[in-house]
Short mmCIF file of C-alpha atoms in Angstrom, two decimals:
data_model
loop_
_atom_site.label_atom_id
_atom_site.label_comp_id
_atom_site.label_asym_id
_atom_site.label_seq_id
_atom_site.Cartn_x
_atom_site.Cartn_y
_atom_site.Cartn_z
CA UNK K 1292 0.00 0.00 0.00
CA UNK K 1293 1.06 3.73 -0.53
CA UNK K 1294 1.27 5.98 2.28
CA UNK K 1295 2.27 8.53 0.98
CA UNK K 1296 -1.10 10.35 0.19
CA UNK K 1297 -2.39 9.64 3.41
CA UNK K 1298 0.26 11.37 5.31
CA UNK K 1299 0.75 14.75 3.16
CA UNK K 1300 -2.48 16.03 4.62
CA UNK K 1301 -1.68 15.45 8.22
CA UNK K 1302 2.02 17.23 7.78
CA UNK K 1303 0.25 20.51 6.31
CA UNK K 1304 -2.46 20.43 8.94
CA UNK K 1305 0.37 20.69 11.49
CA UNK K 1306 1.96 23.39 9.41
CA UNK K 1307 -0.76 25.57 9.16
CA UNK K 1308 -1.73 25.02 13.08
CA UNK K 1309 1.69 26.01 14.07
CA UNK K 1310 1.84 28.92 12.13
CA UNK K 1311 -1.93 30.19 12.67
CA UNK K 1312 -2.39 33.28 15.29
CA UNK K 1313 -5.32 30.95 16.93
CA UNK K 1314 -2.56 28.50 18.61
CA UNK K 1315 -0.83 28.84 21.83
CA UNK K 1316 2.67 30.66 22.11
CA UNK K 1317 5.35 28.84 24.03
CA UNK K 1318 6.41 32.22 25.84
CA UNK K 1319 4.53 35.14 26.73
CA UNK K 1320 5.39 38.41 25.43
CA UNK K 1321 6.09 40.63 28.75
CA UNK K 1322 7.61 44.37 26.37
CA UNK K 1323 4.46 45.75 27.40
CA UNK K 1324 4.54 44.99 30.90
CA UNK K 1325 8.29 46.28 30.94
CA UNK K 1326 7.33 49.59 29.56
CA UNK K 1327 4.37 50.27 31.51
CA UNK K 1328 6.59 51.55 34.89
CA UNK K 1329 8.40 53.79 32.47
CA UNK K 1330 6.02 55.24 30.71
CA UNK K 1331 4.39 55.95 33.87
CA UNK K 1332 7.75 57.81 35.10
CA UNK K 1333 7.84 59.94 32.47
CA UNK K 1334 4.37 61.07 32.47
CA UNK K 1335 4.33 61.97 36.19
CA UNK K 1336 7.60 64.15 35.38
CA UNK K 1337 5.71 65.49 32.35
CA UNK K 1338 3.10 66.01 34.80
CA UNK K 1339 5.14 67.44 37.46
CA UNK K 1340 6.85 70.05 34.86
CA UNK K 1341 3.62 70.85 33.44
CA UNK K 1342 3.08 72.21 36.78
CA UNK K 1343 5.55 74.04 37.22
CA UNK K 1344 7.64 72.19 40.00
CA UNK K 1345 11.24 72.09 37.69
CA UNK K 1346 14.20 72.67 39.82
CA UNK K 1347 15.17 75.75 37.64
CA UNK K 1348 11.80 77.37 38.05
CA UNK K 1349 12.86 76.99 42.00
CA UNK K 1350 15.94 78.48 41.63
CA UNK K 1351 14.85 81.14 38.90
CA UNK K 1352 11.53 82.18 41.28
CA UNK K 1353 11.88 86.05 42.54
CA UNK K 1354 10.16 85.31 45.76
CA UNK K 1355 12.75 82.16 46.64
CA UNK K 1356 15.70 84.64 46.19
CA UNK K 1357 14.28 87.20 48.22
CA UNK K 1358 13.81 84.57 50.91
CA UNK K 1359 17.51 83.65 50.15
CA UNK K 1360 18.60 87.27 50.60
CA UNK K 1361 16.21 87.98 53.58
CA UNK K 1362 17.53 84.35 55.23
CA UNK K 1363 20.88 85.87 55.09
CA UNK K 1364 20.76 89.32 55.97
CA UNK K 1365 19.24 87.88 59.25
CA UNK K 1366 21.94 86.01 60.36
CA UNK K 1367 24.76 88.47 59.26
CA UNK K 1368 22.57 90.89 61.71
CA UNK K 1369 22.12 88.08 64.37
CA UNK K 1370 26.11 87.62 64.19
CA UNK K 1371 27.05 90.97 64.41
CA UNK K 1372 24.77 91.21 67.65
CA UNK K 1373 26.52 88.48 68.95
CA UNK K 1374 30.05 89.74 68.61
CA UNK K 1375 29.28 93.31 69.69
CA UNK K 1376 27.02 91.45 73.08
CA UNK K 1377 30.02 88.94 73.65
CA UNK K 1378 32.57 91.70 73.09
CA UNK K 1379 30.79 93.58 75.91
CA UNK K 1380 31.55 90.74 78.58
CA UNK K 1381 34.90 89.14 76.83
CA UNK K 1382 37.05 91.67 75.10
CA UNK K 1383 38.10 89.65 71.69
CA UNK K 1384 40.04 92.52 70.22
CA UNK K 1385 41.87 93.32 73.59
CA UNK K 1386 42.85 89.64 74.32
CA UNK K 1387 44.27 88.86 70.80
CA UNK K 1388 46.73 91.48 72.27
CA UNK K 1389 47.86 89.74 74.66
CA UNK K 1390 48.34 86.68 73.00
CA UNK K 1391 50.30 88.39 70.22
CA UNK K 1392 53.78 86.72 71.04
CA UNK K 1393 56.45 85.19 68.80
CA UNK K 1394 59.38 82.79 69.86
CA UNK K 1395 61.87 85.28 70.55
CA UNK K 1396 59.54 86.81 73.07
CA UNK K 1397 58.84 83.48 74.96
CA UNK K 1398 62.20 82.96 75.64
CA UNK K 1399 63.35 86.35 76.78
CA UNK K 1400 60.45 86.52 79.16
CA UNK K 1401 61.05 83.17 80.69
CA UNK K 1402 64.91 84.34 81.38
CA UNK K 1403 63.44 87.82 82.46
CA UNK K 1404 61.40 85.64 85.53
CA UNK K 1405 64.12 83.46 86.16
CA UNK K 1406 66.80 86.06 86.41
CA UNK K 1407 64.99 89.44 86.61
CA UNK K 1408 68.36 91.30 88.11
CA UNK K 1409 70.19 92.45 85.47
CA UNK K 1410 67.69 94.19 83.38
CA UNK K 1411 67.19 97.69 83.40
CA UNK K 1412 64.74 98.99 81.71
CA UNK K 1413 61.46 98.10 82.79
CA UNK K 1414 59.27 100.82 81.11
CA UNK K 1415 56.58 99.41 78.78
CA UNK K 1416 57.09 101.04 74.94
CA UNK K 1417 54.33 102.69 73.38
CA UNK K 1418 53.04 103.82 70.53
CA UNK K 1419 50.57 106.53 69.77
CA UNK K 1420 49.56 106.73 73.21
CA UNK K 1421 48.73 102.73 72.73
CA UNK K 1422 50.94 100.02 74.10
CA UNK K 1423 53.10 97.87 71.21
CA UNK K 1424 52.35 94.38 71.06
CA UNK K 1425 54.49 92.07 73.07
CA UNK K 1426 56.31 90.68 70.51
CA UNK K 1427 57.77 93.96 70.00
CA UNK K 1428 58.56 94.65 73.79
CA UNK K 1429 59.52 92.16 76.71
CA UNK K 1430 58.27 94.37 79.78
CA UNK K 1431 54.65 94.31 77.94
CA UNK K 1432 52.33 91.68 79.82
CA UNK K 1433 51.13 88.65 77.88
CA UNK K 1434 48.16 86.22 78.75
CA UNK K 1435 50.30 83.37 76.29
CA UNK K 1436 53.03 82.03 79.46
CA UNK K 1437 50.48 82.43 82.20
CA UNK K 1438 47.76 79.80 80.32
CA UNK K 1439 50.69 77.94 79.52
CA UNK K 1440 52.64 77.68 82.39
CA UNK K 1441 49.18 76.84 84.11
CA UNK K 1442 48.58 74.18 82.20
CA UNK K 1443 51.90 72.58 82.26
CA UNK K 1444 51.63 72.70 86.29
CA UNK K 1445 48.68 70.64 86.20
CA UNK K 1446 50.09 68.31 83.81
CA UNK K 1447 53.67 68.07 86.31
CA UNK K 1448 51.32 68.37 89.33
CA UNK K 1449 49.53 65.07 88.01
CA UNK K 1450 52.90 63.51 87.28
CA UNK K 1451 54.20 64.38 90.79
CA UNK K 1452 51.11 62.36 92.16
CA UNK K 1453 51.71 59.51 90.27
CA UNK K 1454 55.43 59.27 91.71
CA UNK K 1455 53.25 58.93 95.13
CA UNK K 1456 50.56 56.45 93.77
CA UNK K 1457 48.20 59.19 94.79
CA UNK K 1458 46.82 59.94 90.97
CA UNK K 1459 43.37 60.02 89.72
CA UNK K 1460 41.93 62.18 87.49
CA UNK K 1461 39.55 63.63 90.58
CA UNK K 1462 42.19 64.88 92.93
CA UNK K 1463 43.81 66.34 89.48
CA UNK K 1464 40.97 68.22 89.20
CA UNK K 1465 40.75 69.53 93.11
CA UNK K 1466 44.52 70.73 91.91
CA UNK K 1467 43.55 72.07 89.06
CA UNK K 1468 40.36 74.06 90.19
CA UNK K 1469 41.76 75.05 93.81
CA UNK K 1470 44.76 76.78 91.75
CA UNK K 1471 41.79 78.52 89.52
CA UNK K 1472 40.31 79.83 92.44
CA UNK K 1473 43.40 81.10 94.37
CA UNK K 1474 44.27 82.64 91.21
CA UNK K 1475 40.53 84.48 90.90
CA UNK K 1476 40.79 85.67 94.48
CA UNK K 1477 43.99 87.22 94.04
CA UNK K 1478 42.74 89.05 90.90
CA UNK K 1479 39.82 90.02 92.63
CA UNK K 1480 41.74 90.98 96.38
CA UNK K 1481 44.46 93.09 94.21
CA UNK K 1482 41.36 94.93 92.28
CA UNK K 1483 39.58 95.75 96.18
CA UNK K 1484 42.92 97.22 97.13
CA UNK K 1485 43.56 99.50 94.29
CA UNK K 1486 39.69 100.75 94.99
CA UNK K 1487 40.08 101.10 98.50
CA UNK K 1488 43.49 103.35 97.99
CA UNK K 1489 41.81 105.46 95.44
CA UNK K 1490 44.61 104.05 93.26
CA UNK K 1491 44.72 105.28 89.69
CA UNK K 1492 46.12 103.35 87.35
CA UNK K 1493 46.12 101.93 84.00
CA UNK K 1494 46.28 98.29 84.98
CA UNK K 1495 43.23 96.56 83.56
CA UNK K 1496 41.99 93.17 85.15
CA UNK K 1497 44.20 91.30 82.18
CA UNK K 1498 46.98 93.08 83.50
CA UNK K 1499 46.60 91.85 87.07
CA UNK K 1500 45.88 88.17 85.48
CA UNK K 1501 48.70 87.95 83.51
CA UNK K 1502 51.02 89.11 86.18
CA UNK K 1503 49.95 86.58 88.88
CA UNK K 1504 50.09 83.97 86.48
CA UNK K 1505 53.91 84.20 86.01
CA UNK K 1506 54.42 82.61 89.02
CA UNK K 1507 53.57 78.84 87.49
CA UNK K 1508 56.75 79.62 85.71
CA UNK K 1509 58.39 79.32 89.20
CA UNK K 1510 56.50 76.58 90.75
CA UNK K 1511 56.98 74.70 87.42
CA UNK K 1512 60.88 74.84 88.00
CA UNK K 1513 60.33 74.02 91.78
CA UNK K 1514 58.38 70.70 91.14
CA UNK K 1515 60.62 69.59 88.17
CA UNK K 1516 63.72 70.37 90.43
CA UNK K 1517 62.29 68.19 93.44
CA UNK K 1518 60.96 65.30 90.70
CA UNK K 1519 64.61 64.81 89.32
CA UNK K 1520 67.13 65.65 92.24
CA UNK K 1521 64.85 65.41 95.47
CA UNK K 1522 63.73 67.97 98.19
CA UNK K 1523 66.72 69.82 99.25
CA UNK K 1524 66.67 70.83 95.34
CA UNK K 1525 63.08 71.69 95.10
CA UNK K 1526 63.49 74.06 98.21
CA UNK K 1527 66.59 75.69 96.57
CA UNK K 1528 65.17 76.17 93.17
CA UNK K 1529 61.81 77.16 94.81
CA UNK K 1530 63.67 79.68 96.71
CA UNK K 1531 65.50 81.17 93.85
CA UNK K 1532 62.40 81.58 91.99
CA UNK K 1533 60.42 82.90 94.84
CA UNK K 1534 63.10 85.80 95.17
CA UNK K 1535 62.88 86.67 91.02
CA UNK K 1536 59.50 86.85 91.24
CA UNK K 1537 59.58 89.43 94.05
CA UNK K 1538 62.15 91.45 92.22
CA UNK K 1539 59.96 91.28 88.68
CA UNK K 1540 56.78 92.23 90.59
CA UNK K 1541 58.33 94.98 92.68
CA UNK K 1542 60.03 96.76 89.32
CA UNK K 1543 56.94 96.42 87.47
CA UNK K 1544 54.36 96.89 89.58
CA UNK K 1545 56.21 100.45 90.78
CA UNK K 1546 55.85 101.75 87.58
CA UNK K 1547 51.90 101.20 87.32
CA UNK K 1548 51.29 102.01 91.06
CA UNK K 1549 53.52 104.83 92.09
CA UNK K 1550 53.30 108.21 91.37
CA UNK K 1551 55.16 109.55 88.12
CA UNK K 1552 58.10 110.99 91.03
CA UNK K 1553 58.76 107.29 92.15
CA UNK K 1554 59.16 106.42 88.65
CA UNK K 1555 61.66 108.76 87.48
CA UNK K 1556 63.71 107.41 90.25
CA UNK K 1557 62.94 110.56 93.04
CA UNK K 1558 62.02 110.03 96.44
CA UNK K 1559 58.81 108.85 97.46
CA UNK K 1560 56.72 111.22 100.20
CA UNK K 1561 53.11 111.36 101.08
CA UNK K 1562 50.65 109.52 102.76
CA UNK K 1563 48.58 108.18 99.30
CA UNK K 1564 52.16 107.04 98.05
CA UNK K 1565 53.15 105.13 100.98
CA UNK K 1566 50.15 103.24 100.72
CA UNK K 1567 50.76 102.40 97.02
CA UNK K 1568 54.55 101.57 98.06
CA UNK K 1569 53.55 99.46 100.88
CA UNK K 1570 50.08 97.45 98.20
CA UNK K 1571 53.32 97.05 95.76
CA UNK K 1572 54.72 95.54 98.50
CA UNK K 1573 52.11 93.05 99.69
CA UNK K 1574 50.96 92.37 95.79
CA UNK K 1575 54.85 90.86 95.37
CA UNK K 1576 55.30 89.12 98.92
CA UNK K 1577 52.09 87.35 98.05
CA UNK K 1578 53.68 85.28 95.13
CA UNK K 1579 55.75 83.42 97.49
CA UNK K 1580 53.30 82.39 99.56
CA UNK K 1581 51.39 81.26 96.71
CA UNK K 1582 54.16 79.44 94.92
CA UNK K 1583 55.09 77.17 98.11
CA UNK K 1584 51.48 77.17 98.89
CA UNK K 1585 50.23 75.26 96.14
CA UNK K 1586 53.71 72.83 95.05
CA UNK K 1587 54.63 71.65 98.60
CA UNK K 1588 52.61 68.87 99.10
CA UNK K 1589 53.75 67.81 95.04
CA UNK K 1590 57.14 66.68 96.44
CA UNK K 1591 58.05 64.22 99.48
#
């Protein structure tokens, strides 16, 4: 028999059922579903723009820059009330004088405390009735050794209680504020004396501060003596600097609390001057006491 007529038929009815759009496709066609998110992006931005929300219109709207401009002219106004308010209690401009030091300064000071004898002179130089910046002068006072000096006593105050196994960072601090404190009350005691004697002067309250504060120089030298080569040097060292500070305060002081006759080297009368002599005095012992006052207990 011949089969071949009987199976032509059923090889183009497969044909024509694979290739009709009736039958069923093998994989789905997801392009649509793809570009449906997108489409919807873009047509909220086209939306968006439409409306008038564009970054550029933002930036390009009259009423946003005046807010800009309005924004800032506020807080240039706001800082300018702060410096002039905080300049009222804490004078910037006059403490950036006092901090205006170079190297060469530094050291000639620190020999000028250790060894005050041989200078000479211990006027203060000015300059259009205003005095030069200390940089420029070594008898002007400067707030840079005192803050330093401070805070290299607590640091060898803290290292002298560790040589005892008596450190911890709370009696640091008791040593740290009770030297803060004696420091304010001396401020404050010299300031009641120069009211009380009708005393005037152009010493300001930095003045006064800087000037007790060159005694940590001193006690620095005293504790670092007695660390390295025991008490008998501490008290020796102590002593020596206890005596230079008496002769810097004495030739310095005179020349702010005297009268213009004690200055120019004439003899001293009068009742008011005696009493400025004799505050000179007391305003230089009082470093001394001070120095041994707060290093003795560092050294045993």
């Amino acid at each position: 028999m011949d089969y071949t007529a009987t199976q032509k038929p059923n090889m183009h009815m497969g044909n024509s059922s694979m290739d009709g759009t009736d039958g069923s496709q093998l994989f789905e066609d997801t392009s649509g579903v793809a570009a449906g998110p997108q489409a919807g992006y873009s047509n909220q931005q086209a939306g968006l723009q439409a409306a008038g929300f564009s970054g550029q219109s933002l930036l390009s709207d009259p009423m946003s820059n005046l807010a800009m401009a309005y924004g800032s002219s506020l807080a240039s106004q706001g800082r300018e009330m702060v410096d002039k308010n905080l300049d009222r209690f804490i004078p910037i401009s006059k403490l950036k004088y006092y901090f205006a030091v170079d190297t060469v300064y530094v050291g000639k000071k620190l020999g000028l405390l250790v060894f005050p004898y041989m200078h000479e002179n211990w006027e203060v130089s000015y300059q259009q009735d205003t005095p030069v910046a200390p940089r420029f002068d070594v008898n002007a006072p400067d707030l840079y050794i005192p803050a330093m000096a401070f805070i290299t006593y607590i640091l060898v105050a803290g290292l002298a209680l560790g040589t005892q196994n008596k450190f911890s960072p709370e009696l640091l601090g008791v040593q740290a504020s009770s030297a803060l404190v004696w420091l304010i009350m001396e401020v404050l005691a010299v300031l009641l004396s120069l009211y009380l004697v009708t005393v005037n002067t152009d010493l300001t309250t930095i003045d006064l501060l800087a000037f007790s504060g060159y005694k940590y120089v001193g006690m620095i030298v005293g504790v670092v003596s007695g660390l390295l080569f025991g008490r008998p040097a501490y008290y020796l060292s102590l002593l020596w600097c206890c005596a230079a500070i008496f002769v810097f305060m004495i030739r310095t002081l005179r020349l702010k609390l005297l009268s213009e006759a004690a200055a120019e080297g004439r003899q001293v009368r009068g009742s008011r001057n005696q009493l400025r002599m004799y505050l000179t005095m007391s305003i230089a012992g009082a470093q001394p006491l001070f120095m041994f006052w707060l290093t003795y207990h560092l050294i045993r």
